[in-house]
Amino acid sequence: MDNLEDSVRQIVEEVVKSMDLYQPKEDAVKYTGVFPNINNAIDAAELAYKELGKISLETRNNIISNIRKNALANKEIISKMAQEETGLGRWQDKVIKNELGILKTPGVEDLRPEAFTDDYGMTLVERAPYGVIGSITPSTNPTVTIISNSIGMIAAGNSVVFNPHPASKKVSAFLVGLLNKAIIEAGGPANLVCCAAEPTIESAKDLMAHPKIAILVVTGGPAVVRVAMNSGKKVIAAGPGNPPCVVDETADIAKAGKDIVDGAGFDNNVICICEKEIIVVASVADRLKEEMKKNGAYELNEDQIKKITQLVIAEPGGPGIEGAANKTFVGKNADFIAKQIGLTVPPETRLLLCEVNRKHPLIWTEQLMPVMPLVRVKDVDAAIDLAVECEHGFRHTAIMHSLNIAKLSKMAKAMNCSIFIKNGPSYAGLGHGGAGFASFTIASPTGEGVTRARTFTRERRCTIVDYFRII
Ligand code: NAD
């Protein structure tokens, strides 16, 4: 971290000091937004929320711009720190991921008011903040989730207290310090973004139960979503997925092969929207595998698939059973995973391709690693049926490569997902090489979809009777 600006280095030192001592110095706490006790973080964020309400929209806009500027200047540092601390993914891909969240998360402009006029006058609908938001963030996208949430939540007029995944507490604290610095520099209040220095399941539960927390935003696996949904508070829940990728006989197979390796290999498959299983029509299966191999996939034989399954699956998924991956191998490089079964593959390998049958646990389990199952089926209708089943009703993300518009429409409807990507890598659905805005909190269980500033608002209306229609 030799290239750190002095001011950023100062934040790191303060954060590290606060974590070491558990009793950070008072002034350091004020500056960084990092608190040893989550209750203190919530109190500070409440004050910041009230201060934010007093400042102009122009200043709020400036705060968002300065967050983008500072985060962009530090995109490489936070990506390296995240990779080093969590041991997940590839830092070079995290740079792209962070940049996407920094530049394409909507800001204040997302809060468009609405007006209704008729013979009775006018009604104005505006979007108001909730207050202090409690946000629980994952180890898999530790920095971009905090950046994207902060931009959307502050743009909407809220403050936020994060309870990051314990495995990413240092980079999260560093980032929270960086964001606060940007906010203060742009004329905003201190502690608009706060976090627990030592986040735990207990501090997450305290956050969920705290009376000053207006709503919860939870990005993670099934357990945390379940707990949050039972909290009695309003929850925006971004839960797990198991995105199927269907390839039919009409697809551009060369493009599909490359897109799948690019999407599924990105950040070692830790993103929830990455392709998790390929379901291909038998007549084009061999060609698809060849194209994938040209682009960085390495195909395993039957014996190697058996060994790798034993290694990476902790609880086998199946029809109606979500299963669970072995966390030791989540987000690891393909060559590292291969080595554990005595197989040496080129270090540039992006995916370990495993052709399996439809009942195989690799198909049904959300692995979050570059071990990619492929199953061949007789036709596209069978592919869509299997895709619906192995997505487990998460309604999260699905991908299809096809030039048959009737089948593209059929799958879009059948999957009923927050994100459906046609003829592109999965990340196109988050605005990377695809149209639209970005966010890394995709709320499928509660239905908000790809979250944005307006997601973090309450609608309020004001009616004036008989007047203000100008026509
Ligand atoms: P995780 O569920 O282990 O942890 C997520 C967060 O929840 C962490 O902060 C963790 O400390 C907390 N947590 C976990 N169990 C909890 C409990 N019982 N009570 C309170 N807090 C708890 O997930 P992870 O491994 O960090 O991330 C991967 C998972 O998150 C995958 O399932 C992935 O699909 C999902 N995810 C979803 C989205 C989305 O937008 N839908 C985005 C990223 C990740």
Coordinates of C-alpha atoms and ligand atoms in Angstrom, one line a residue:
M1 CA 0.0 0.0 0.0
D2 CA 2.9 2.3 -0.8
N3 CA 0.9 4.5 -3.1
L4 CA -1.7 5.5 -0.5
E5 CA -2.2 9.3 -0.2
D6 CA -1.2 10.6 3.2
S7 CA -4.7 11.4 4.1
V8 CA -6.0 8.0 3.2
R9 CA -3.1 6.4 5.1
Q10 CA -4.1 8.5 8.1
I11 CA -7.6 7.0 7.9
V12 CA -6.2 3.5 7.7
E13 CA -4.0 4.1 10.7
E14 CA -6.9 5.4 12.7
V15 CA -9.1 2.5 11.7
V16 CA -6.5 0.0 12.5
K17 CA -5.8 1.7 15.8
S18 CA -9.5 1.6 16.7
M19 CA -9.7 -2.1 15.8
D20 CA -6.6 -3.0 17.8
L21 CA -7.6 -1.1 20.9
Y22 CA -11.3 -1.8 20.8
Q23 CA -11.5 1.6 22.5
P24 CA -10.7 4.1 19.7
K25 CA -9.8 7.6 20.4
E26 CA -12.8 9.9 20.4
D27 CA -11.7 12.2 17.5
A28 CA -10.7 9.2 15.4
V29 CA -14.1 7.7 15.8
K30 CA -15.8 11.0 14.7
Y31 CA -13.7 11.1 11.6
T32 CA -13.9 7.5 10.4
G33 CA -17.4 6.5 11.1
V34 CA -16.0 3.2 12.5
F35 CA -17.3 2.3 16.0
P36 CA -16.4 -0.5 18.3
N37 CA -20.0 -0.7 19.4
I38 CA -22.8 -0.9 16.9
N39 CA -25.2 1.1 19.2
N40 CA -22.8 4.1 19.1
A41 CA -22.6 3.8 15.3
I42 CA -26.4 4.0 15.1
D43 CA -26.5 7.0 17.5
A44 CA -23.9 8.8 15.3
A45 CA -25.7 7.9 12.1
E46 CA -29.0 9.3 13.5
L47 CA -27.4 12.7 14.1
A48 CA -25.8 12.6 10.6
Y49 CA -29.2 11.8 9.1
K50 CA -30.7 14.8 10.8
E51 CA -27.9 17.0 9.6
L52 CA -28.3 15.7 6.0
G53 CA -31.9 16.8 6.1
K54 CA -30.8 20.4 6.7
I55 CA -28.5 20.7 3.7
S56 CA -29.4 21.5 0.1
L57 CA -29.9 19.0 -2.7
E58 CA -27.0 20.7 -4.5
T59 CA -24.7 19.8 -1.6
R60 CA -26.2 16.2 -1.6
N61 CA -25.3 16.0 -5.2
N62 CA -21.8 17.2 -4.5
I63 CA -21.4 14.6 -1.8
I64 CA -22.3 11.8 -4.3
S65 CA -19.9 13.2 -6.9
N66 CA -17.1 13.4 -4.3
I67 CA -17.8 9.8 -3.1
R68 CA -17.5 8.7 -6.8
K69 CA -14.3 10.7 -7.2
N70 CA -12.6 9.4 -4.1
A71 CA -13.7 5.8 -4.5
L72 CA -12.5 5.8 -8.1
A73 CA -9.1 7.1 -7.1
N74 CA -8.8 4.2 -4.6
K75 CA -10.4 1.5 -6.7
E76 CA -7.2 -0.5 -7.0
I77 CA -6.3 -0.3 -3.3
I78 CA -9.7 -1.4 -2.1
S79 CA -9.8 -4.2 -4.6
K80 CA -6.4 -5.5 -3.5
M81 CA -7.3 -5.1 0.2
A82 CA -10.6 -7.0 -0.4
Q83 CA -8.9 -9.9 -2.2
E84 CA -6.1 -10.1 0.4
E85 CA -8.4 -10.0 3.4
T86 CA -11.2 -12.3 2.2
G87 CA -9.1 -14.6 0.0
L88 CA -11.9 -14.5 -2.5
G89 CA -11.9 -13.7 -6.2
R90 CA -9.4 -11.8 -8.4
W91 CA -8.4 -8.2 -7.5
Q92 CA -8.2 -7.2 -11.2
D93 CA -11.9 -8.2 -11.7
K94 CA -12.8 -6.4 -8.4
V95 CA -11.4 -3.2 -9.9
I96 CA -13.9 -3.5 -12.8
K97 CA -16.6 -4.4 -10.3
N98 CA -15.9 -1.4 -8.1
E99 CA -15.6 0.9 -11.0
L100 CA -19.0 -0.3 -12.2
G101 CA -20.7 0.4 -8.9
I102 CA -18.9 3.7 -8.5
L103 CA -19.9 5.1 -11.9
K104 CA -23.2 3.5 -12.6
T105 CA -25.1 3.5 -9.3
P106 CA -27.8 6.1 -9.7
G107 CA -27.6 9.2 -7.5
V108 CA -30.0 12.1 -6.6
E109 CA -31.3 12.2 -10.2
D110 CA -33.1 8.9 -9.6
L111 CA -35.6 10.6 -7.2
R112 CA -38.0 12.0 -9.8
P113 CA -41.1 13.6 -8.4
E114 CA -44.5 12.8 -10.0
A115 CA -47.4 15.2 -10.5
F116 CA -51.1 14.4 -11.1
T117 CA -53.5 17.1 -12.3
D118 CA -57.2 17.0 -13.2
D119 CA -60.4 19.0 -12.6
Y120 CA -59.7 18.7 -8.8
G121 CA -56.3 20.4 -8.8
M122 CA -52.9 18.9 -8.4
T123 CA -51.2 16.1 -6.4
L124 CA -47.4 16.0 -6.0
V125 CA -45.7 12.8 -5.1
E126 CA -42.1 13.0 -3.8
R127 CA -39.6 10.5 -2.4
A128 CA -38.6 10.9 1.2
P129 CA -35.8 9.1 3.1
Y130 CA -36.5 6.5 5.7
G131 CA -33.9 7.6 8.2
V132 CA -31.0 5.4 9.4
I133 CA -30.7 2.3 7.3
G134 CA -29.1 -0.9 8.7
S135 CA -27.2 -2.7 5.9
I136 CA -25.6 -6.1 6.2
T137 CA -23.0 -6.8 3.5
P138 CA -21.4 -10.0 2.1
S139 CA -17.8 -11.2 1.9
T140 CA -18.1 -11.8 -1.8
N141 CA -18.6 -8.2 -2.9
P142 CA -17.4 -6.4 0.2
T143 CA -16.4 -3.0 -1.2
V144 CA -18.8 -2.5 -4.1
T145 CA -21.8 -3.3 -2.0
I146 CA -20.8 -0.6 0.5
I147 CA -20.1 1.9 -2.2
S148 CA -23.3 1.2 -4.2
N149 CA -25.5 1.1 -1.0
S150 CA -23.9 4.4 0.3
I151 CA -24.4 6.2 -3.0
G152 CA -28.1 5.1 -3.3
M153 CA -29.0 5.5 0.3
I154 CA -27.4 8.9 0.8
A155 CA -28.7 10.2 -2.6
A156 CA -32.1 9.3 -1.2
G157 CA -31.4 11.3 2.0
N158 CA -30.7 8.5 4.5
S159 CA -27.7 7.6 6.6
V160 CA -26.5 4.1 6.9
V161 CA -24.9 1.8 9.4
F162 CA -23.1 -1.2 7.9
N163 CA -22.5 -4.6 9.6
P164 CA -20.0 -6.0 7.2
H165 CA -19.1 -9.7 6.9
P166 CA -16.5 -10.4 9.6
A167 CA -14.1 -11.7 6.9
S168 CA -14.1 -8.3 5.3
K169 CA -14.1 -6.0 8.4
K170 CA -10.8 -4.3 7.7
V171 CA -11.4 -3.3 4.1
S172 CA -14.9 -2.3 5.1
A173 CA -13.7 0.0 7.9
F174 CA -11.1 1.5 5.6
L175 CA -13.7 2.2 2.9
V176 CA -16.2 3.6 5.4
G177 CA -13.4 6.0 6.5
L178 CA -12.7 6.9 2.9
L179 CA -16.4 7.6 2.2
N180 CA -16.7 9.8 5.3
K181 CA -13.7 11.8 4.2
A182 CA -15.3 12.4 0.8
I183 CA -18.6 13.3 2.4
I184 CA -17.1 15.8 4.8
E185 CA -14.9 17.4 2.1
A186 CA -18.1 18.0 0.0
G187 CA -19.8 19.8 2.9
G188 CA -21.7 16.8 4.4
P189 CA -22.0 15.7 8.0
A190 CA -19.6 13.2 9.7
N191 CA -20.8 9.7 10.2
L192 CA -23.3 9.6 7.4
V193 CA -21.8 6.2 6.7
C194 CA -20.9 4.1 9.8
C195 CA -19.9 0.6 10.5
A196 CA -19.0 -1.8 13.3
A197 CA -15.2 -2.2 13.7
E198 CA -15.7 -5.8 14.9
P199 CA -18.9 -7.0 13.1
T200 CA -20.4 -10.3 14.3
I201 CA -23.6 -12.2 14.0
E202 CA -24.5 -10.7 17.4
S203 CA -23.9 -7.1 16.2
A204 CA -26.0 -7.9 13.1
K205 CA -28.8 -9.0 15.4
D206 CA -28.4 -5.8 17.5
L207 CA -28.6 -3.8 14.3
M208 CA -31.8 -5.6 13.2
A209 CA -33.5 -5.1 16.6
H210 CA -32.4 -1.4 17.2
P211 CA -35.4 0.9 17.4
K212 CA -33.5 3.7 15.6
I213 CA -33.0 1.6 12.5
A214 CA -35.8 2.4 10.1
I215 CA -35.3 -0.3 7.5
L216 CA -32.9 -3.2 6.9
V217 CA -31.1 -3.9 3.6
V218 CA -29.6 -7.4 3.7
T219 CA -27.2 -8.7 1.0
G220 CA -26.2 -12.3 1.6
G221 CA -27.1 -15.9 1.7
P222 CA -30.3 -17.7 2.9
A223 CA -29.6 -17.6 6.6
V224 CA -29.3 -13.8 7.0
V225 CA -32.3 -13.2 4.8
R226 CA -34.4 -15.5 7.0
V227 CA -33.2 -13.8 10.2
A228 CA -33.9 -10.3 8.8
M229 CA -37.3 -11.3 7.5
N230 CA -38.2 -12.3 11.0
S231 CA -37.0 -9.0 12.5
G232 CA -40.4 -7.3 12.3
K233 CA -38.8 -4.4 10.4
K234 CA -39.2 -3.6 6.7
V235 CA -36.5 -5.5 4.9
I236 CA -35.1 -5.1 1.4
A237 CA -33.6 -8.6 1.0
A238 CA -31.0 -9.5 -1.6
G239 CA -30.6 -13.3 -1.2
P240 CA -28.9 -16.2 -2.9
G241 CA -29.3 -17.3 -6.5
N242 CA -28.3 -20.3 -8.7
P243 CA -28.4 -18.7 -12.2
P244 CA -28.9 -21.2 -15.0
C245 CA -27.5 -20.5 -18.4
V246 CA -29.5 -22.1 -21.3
V247 CA -27.9 -22.5 -24.7
D248 CA -30.1 -23.7 -27.6
E249 CA -29.3 -24.9 -31.1
T250 CA -30.0 -21.5 -32.7
A251 CA -27.5 -19.6 -30.6
D252 CA -24.2 -18.1 -31.9
I253 CA -22.2 -20.8 -30.3
A254 CA -18.8 -19.2 -30.6
K255 CA -20.1 -16.1 -28.8
A256 CA -22.0 -18.1 -26.2
G257 CA -18.9 -20.1 -25.4
K258 CA -16.8 -16.9 -24.8
D259 CA -19.6 -15.0 -23.0
I260 CA -20.1 -17.9 -20.6
V261 CA -16.4 -18.1 -19.7
D262 CA -16.2 -14.4 -19.3
G263 CA -19.3 -14.1 -17.1
A264 CA -18.9 -17.3 -15.1
G265 CA -15.1 -16.8 -14.6
F266 CA -15.5 -13.2 -13.6
D267 CA -14.1 -12.7 -10.0
N268 CA -13.9 -16.5 -9.8
N269 CA -17.7 -16.7 -9.9
V270 CA -18.4 -15.1 -6.5
I271 CA -21.0 -12.7 -7.8
C272 CA -24.6 -13.9 -7.2
I273 CA -25.5 -13.2 -10.8
C274 CA -22.7 -15.3 -12.4
E275 CA -23.7 -18.3 -14.5
K276 CA -23.8 -21.3 -12.1
E277 CA -24.8 -24.1 -14.4
I278 CA -25.0 -24.6 -18.2
I279 CA -28.0 -26.4 -19.7
V280 CA -27.3 -27.0 -23.4
V281 CA -29.3 -28.6 -26.2
A282 CA -27.5 -31.9 -27.0
S283 CA -27.0 -31.1 -30.8
V284 CA -24.7 -28.2 -29.9
A285 CA -23.2 -29.4 -26.7
D286 CA -19.8 -30.5 -28.1
R287 CA -19.4 -27.3 -30.1
L288 CA -20.2 -25.2 -27.0
K289 CA -17.6 -27.1 -24.9
E290 CA -15.0 -26.6 -27.7
E291 CA -15.7 -22.8 -27.7
M292 CA -15.5 -22.6 -24.0
K293 CA -12.1 -24.4 -24.0
K294 CA -10.8 -22.0 -26.6
N295 CA -11.6 -19.2 -24.1
G296 CA -10.1 -20.4 -20.9
A297 CA -12.2 -23.4 -19.7
Y298 CA -10.5 -26.7 -18.9
E299 CA -12.6 -29.8 -19.1
L300 CA -12.4 -32.5 -16.4
N301 CA -12.9 -36.2 -16.9
E302 CA -15.3 -38.4 -15.0
D303 CA -12.9 -39.4 -12.3
Q304 CA -11.7 -35.8 -11.8
I305 CA -15.4 -34.6 -11.6
K306 CA -16.0 -37.2 -8.9
K307 CA -13.1 -35.9 -6.8
I308 CA -13.8 -32.3 -7.3
T309 CA -17.5 -32.8 -6.3
Q310 CA -16.4 -34.4 -3.0
L311 CA -14.0 -31.5 -2.5
V312 CA -16.2 -28.5 -3.2
I313 CA -19.7 -29.6 -2.1
A314 CA -20.4 -29.6 1.6
E315 CA -24.1 -30.4 1.4
P316 CA -25.3 -31.7 -1.9
G317 CA -28.2 -29.7 -3.5
G318 CA -30.9 -31.5 -5.4
P319 CA -34.5 -31.0 -6.6
G320 CA -36.1 -28.9 -3.8
I321 CA -32.8 -28.9 -1.8
E322 CA -30.5 -25.8 -2.0
G323 CA -27.4 -27.5 -0.7
A324 CA -24.2 -25.7 0.3
A325 CA -20.7 -25.3 -1.1
N326 CA -17.5 -26.0 0.9
K327 CA -16.5 -22.4 1.9
T328 CA -12.8 -23.2 1.7
F329 CA -13.0 -23.2 -2.1
V330 CA -15.5 -20.3 -2.6
G331 CA -13.9 -17.7 -4.9
K332 CA -10.6 -19.5 -5.3
N333 CA -8.7 -19.7 -8.6
A334 CA -9.4 -22.6 -10.9
D335 CA -5.8 -23.8 -10.8
F336 CA -5.8 -23.8 -7.0
I337 CA -8.9 -25.9 -6.8
A338 CA -7.6 -28.3 -9.5
K339 CA -4.4 -28.7 -7.5
Q340 CA -6.3 -30.1 -4.5
I341 CA -7.3 -33.2 -6.6
G342 CA -3.8 -33.6 -8.0
L343 CA -4.5 -31.9 -11.3
T344 CA -2.2 -29.2 -12.8
V345 CA -4.0 -26.8 -15.2
P346 CA -2.6 -23.6 -16.7
P347 CA -2.7 -20.7 -14.3
E348 CA -4.8 -18.7 -16.8
T349 CA -7.6 -21.3 -16.6
R350 CA -10.9 -19.4 -15.8
L351 CA -13.3 -22.4 -15.4
L352 CA -13.1 -26.1 -14.6
L353 CA -15.8 -27.5 -16.9
C354 CA -17.6 -30.6 -15.7
E355 CA -20.2 -32.4 -17.9
V356 CA -22.6 -34.1 -15.5
N357 CA -26.1 -35.5 -15.4
R358 CA -29.2 -33.5 -14.5
K359 CA -29.3 -34.9 -10.9
H360 CA -25.7 -34.0 -10.1
P361 CA -25.2 -31.8 -7.0
L362 CA -23.0 -29.3 -9.0
I363 CA -26.1 -28.4 -10.9
W364 CA -28.3 -27.7 -7.9
T365 CA -25.8 -26.1 -5.4
E366 CA -24.8 -22.4 -5.5
Q367 CA -21.0 -22.9 -5.5
L368 CA -19.6 -19.4 -6.0
M369 CA -16.4 -20.8 -7.5
P370 CA -15.0 -21.5 -11.0
V371 CA -16.3 -25.1 -11.1
M372 CA -18.9 -25.1 -13.9
P373 CA -21.3 -28.0 -14.5
L374 CA -22.8 -28.6 -17.9
V375 CA -25.7 -30.8 -18.6
R376 CA -27.0 -31.7 -22.1
V377 CA -30.7 -32.1 -22.7
K378 CA -32.8 -33.2 -25.7
D379 CA -34.3 -29.8 -26.7
V380 CA -34.8 -26.2 -25.6
D381 CA -38.1 -26.8 -23.8
A382 CA -36.5 -29.5 -21.6
A383 CA -33.6 -27.0 -21.0
I384 CA -36.1 -24.3 -19.8
D385 CA -37.9 -26.7 -17.5
L386 CA -34.7 -27.8 -15.9
A387 CA -33.5 -24.2 -15.6
V388 CA -36.7 -23.3 -13.7
E389 CA -36.3 -26.2 -11.3
C390 CA -32.6 -25.8 -10.4
E391 CA -33.0 -22.1 -9.8
H392 CA -35.0 -23.2 -6.7
G393 CA -37.6 -20.4 -7.1
F394 CA -35.1 -17.7 -6.0
R395 CA -36.3 -15.6 -8.9
H396 CA -32.8 -14.1 -9.0
T397 CA -31.0 -14.3 -12.3
A398 CA -31.1 -16.4 -15.5
I399 CA -29.2 -16.3 -18.8
M400 CA -30.1 -17.6 -22.3
H401 CA -28.2 -17.8 -25.5
S402 CA -30.6 -18.2 -28.4
L403 CA -31.8 -16.5 -31.6
N404 CA -35.3 -17.9 -31.3
I405 CA -37.4 -15.0 -30.0
A406 CA -40.3 -17.3 -29.0
K407 CA -38.0 -19.4 -26.8
L408 CA -36.3 -16.3 -25.4
S409 CA -39.7 -15.0 -24.4
K410 CA -40.8 -18.4 -23.0
M411 CA -37.7 -18.6 -20.8
A412 CA -38.0 -15.0 -19.6
K413 CA -41.5 -15.6 -18.5
A414 CA -40.9 -19.0 -17.0
M415 CA -37.9 -17.9 -14.9
N416 CA -39.7 -14.9 -13.5
C417 CA -36.3 -13.5 -12.3
S418 CA -35.1 -10.1 -11.2
I419 CA -32.5 -10.2 -14.0
F420 CA -32.7 -12.1 -17.3
I421 CA -29.7 -11.8 -19.7
K422 CA -30.1 -12.6 -23.4
N423 CA -27.0 -13.4 -25.5
G424 CA -24.4 -11.8 -23.3
P425 CA -22.3 -12.5 -20.2
S426 CA -24.1 -12.4 -16.9
Y427 CA -22.5 -9.1 -15.9
A428 CA -24.2 -7.4 -18.8
G429 CA -27.3 -7.6 -16.6
L430 CA -25.6 -5.3 -14.1
G431 CA -24.7 -2.7 -16.8
H432 CA -21.2 -3.9 -17.7
G433 CA -21.4 -4.2 -21.4
G434 CA -25.2 -4.0 -21.1
A435 CA -27.5 -1.1 -20.9
G436 CA -28.7 0.4 -17.7
F437 CA -27.6 1.2 -14.2
A438 CA -25.6 -0.9 -11.6
S439 CA -26.1 -2.1 -8.1
F440 CA -24.8 -5.2 -6.3
T441 CA -27.9 -5.5 -4.0
I442 CA -30.4 -7.4 -6.1
A443 CA -33.5 -7.8 -4.0
S444 CA -35.4 -10.8 -5.3
P445 CA -37.1 -12.2 -2.2
T446 CA -38.7 -8.8 -1.4
G447 CA -39.2 -7.8 -5.1
E448 CA -37.3 -4.5 -5.5
G449 CA -34.9 -6.0 -8.1
V450 CA -31.7 -4.2 -8.8
T451 CA -31.8 -1.6 -6.1
R452 CA -31.3 2.1 -6.7
A453 CA -31.7 5.4 -4.8
R454 CA -35.5 5.4 -5.2
T455 CA -35.6 1.9 -3.6
F456 CA -34.5 3.5 -0.4
T457 CA -37.3 6.0 -0.2
R458 CA -40.9 6.3 1.1
E459 CA -43.5 7.8 -1.2
R460 CA -45.2 10.9 0.1
R461 CA -48.0 12.9 -1.6
C462 CA -49.3 16.4 -1.2
T463 CA -52.7 17.4 -2.7
I464 CA -53.8 21.0 -3.4
V465 CA -57.5 21.1 -4.1
D466 CA -58.9 23.2 -7.1
Y467 CA -55.7 25.0 -8.0
F468 CA -52.2 24.7 -9.6
R469 CA -53.4 23.0 -12.8
I470 CA -51.8 25.3 -15.4
I471 CA -53.9 24.4 -18.4
Ligands
NAD1 P1 -23.3 -14.8 4.1 O1 -24.8 -15.1 4.1 O2 -22.4 -15.8 4.8 O3 -23.1 -13.4 4.8 C1 -23.7 -12.2 4.4 C2 -23.9 -11.3 5.6 O4 -24.8 -11.8 6.5 C3 -22.6 -11.1 6.4 O5 -22.5 -9.8 6.8 C4 -22.8 -12.1 7.5 O6 -22.0 -11.7 8.6 C5 -24.3 -12.0 7.8 N1 -24.9 -13.1 8.4 C6 -24.8 -14.4 7.9 N2 -25.6 -15.2 8.7 C7 -26.2 -14.4 9.6 C8 -27.1 -14.7 10.6 N3 -27.6 -15.9 10.9 N4 -27.6 -13.6 11.4 C9 -27.1 -12.3 11.1 N5 -26.2 -12.1 10.1 C10 -25.8 -13.1 9.4 O7 -22.9 -14.6 2.6 P2 -21.5 -14.4 1.9 O8 -20.8 -15.7 1.8 O9 -20.8 -13.2 2.5 O10 -22.1 -14.0 0.4 C11 -22.5 -14.9 -0.5 C12 -24.0 -15.1 -0.5 O11 -24.7 -13.9 -0.7 C13 -24.4 -15.9 -1.7 O12 -25.5 -16.7 -1.3 C14 -24.8 -14.9 -2.7 O13 -25.7 -15.3 -3.7 C15 -25.5 -13.8 -1.8 N6 -25.4 -12.5 -2.5 C16 -26.6 -12.0 -3.0 C17 -26.5 -10.8 -3.6 C18 -27.8 -10.2 -4.2 O14 -27.7 -9.0 -4.6 N7 -28.9 -10.9 -4.3 C19 -25.3 -10.1 -3.7 C20 -24.2 -10.6 -3.1 C21 -24.2 -11.9 -2.5

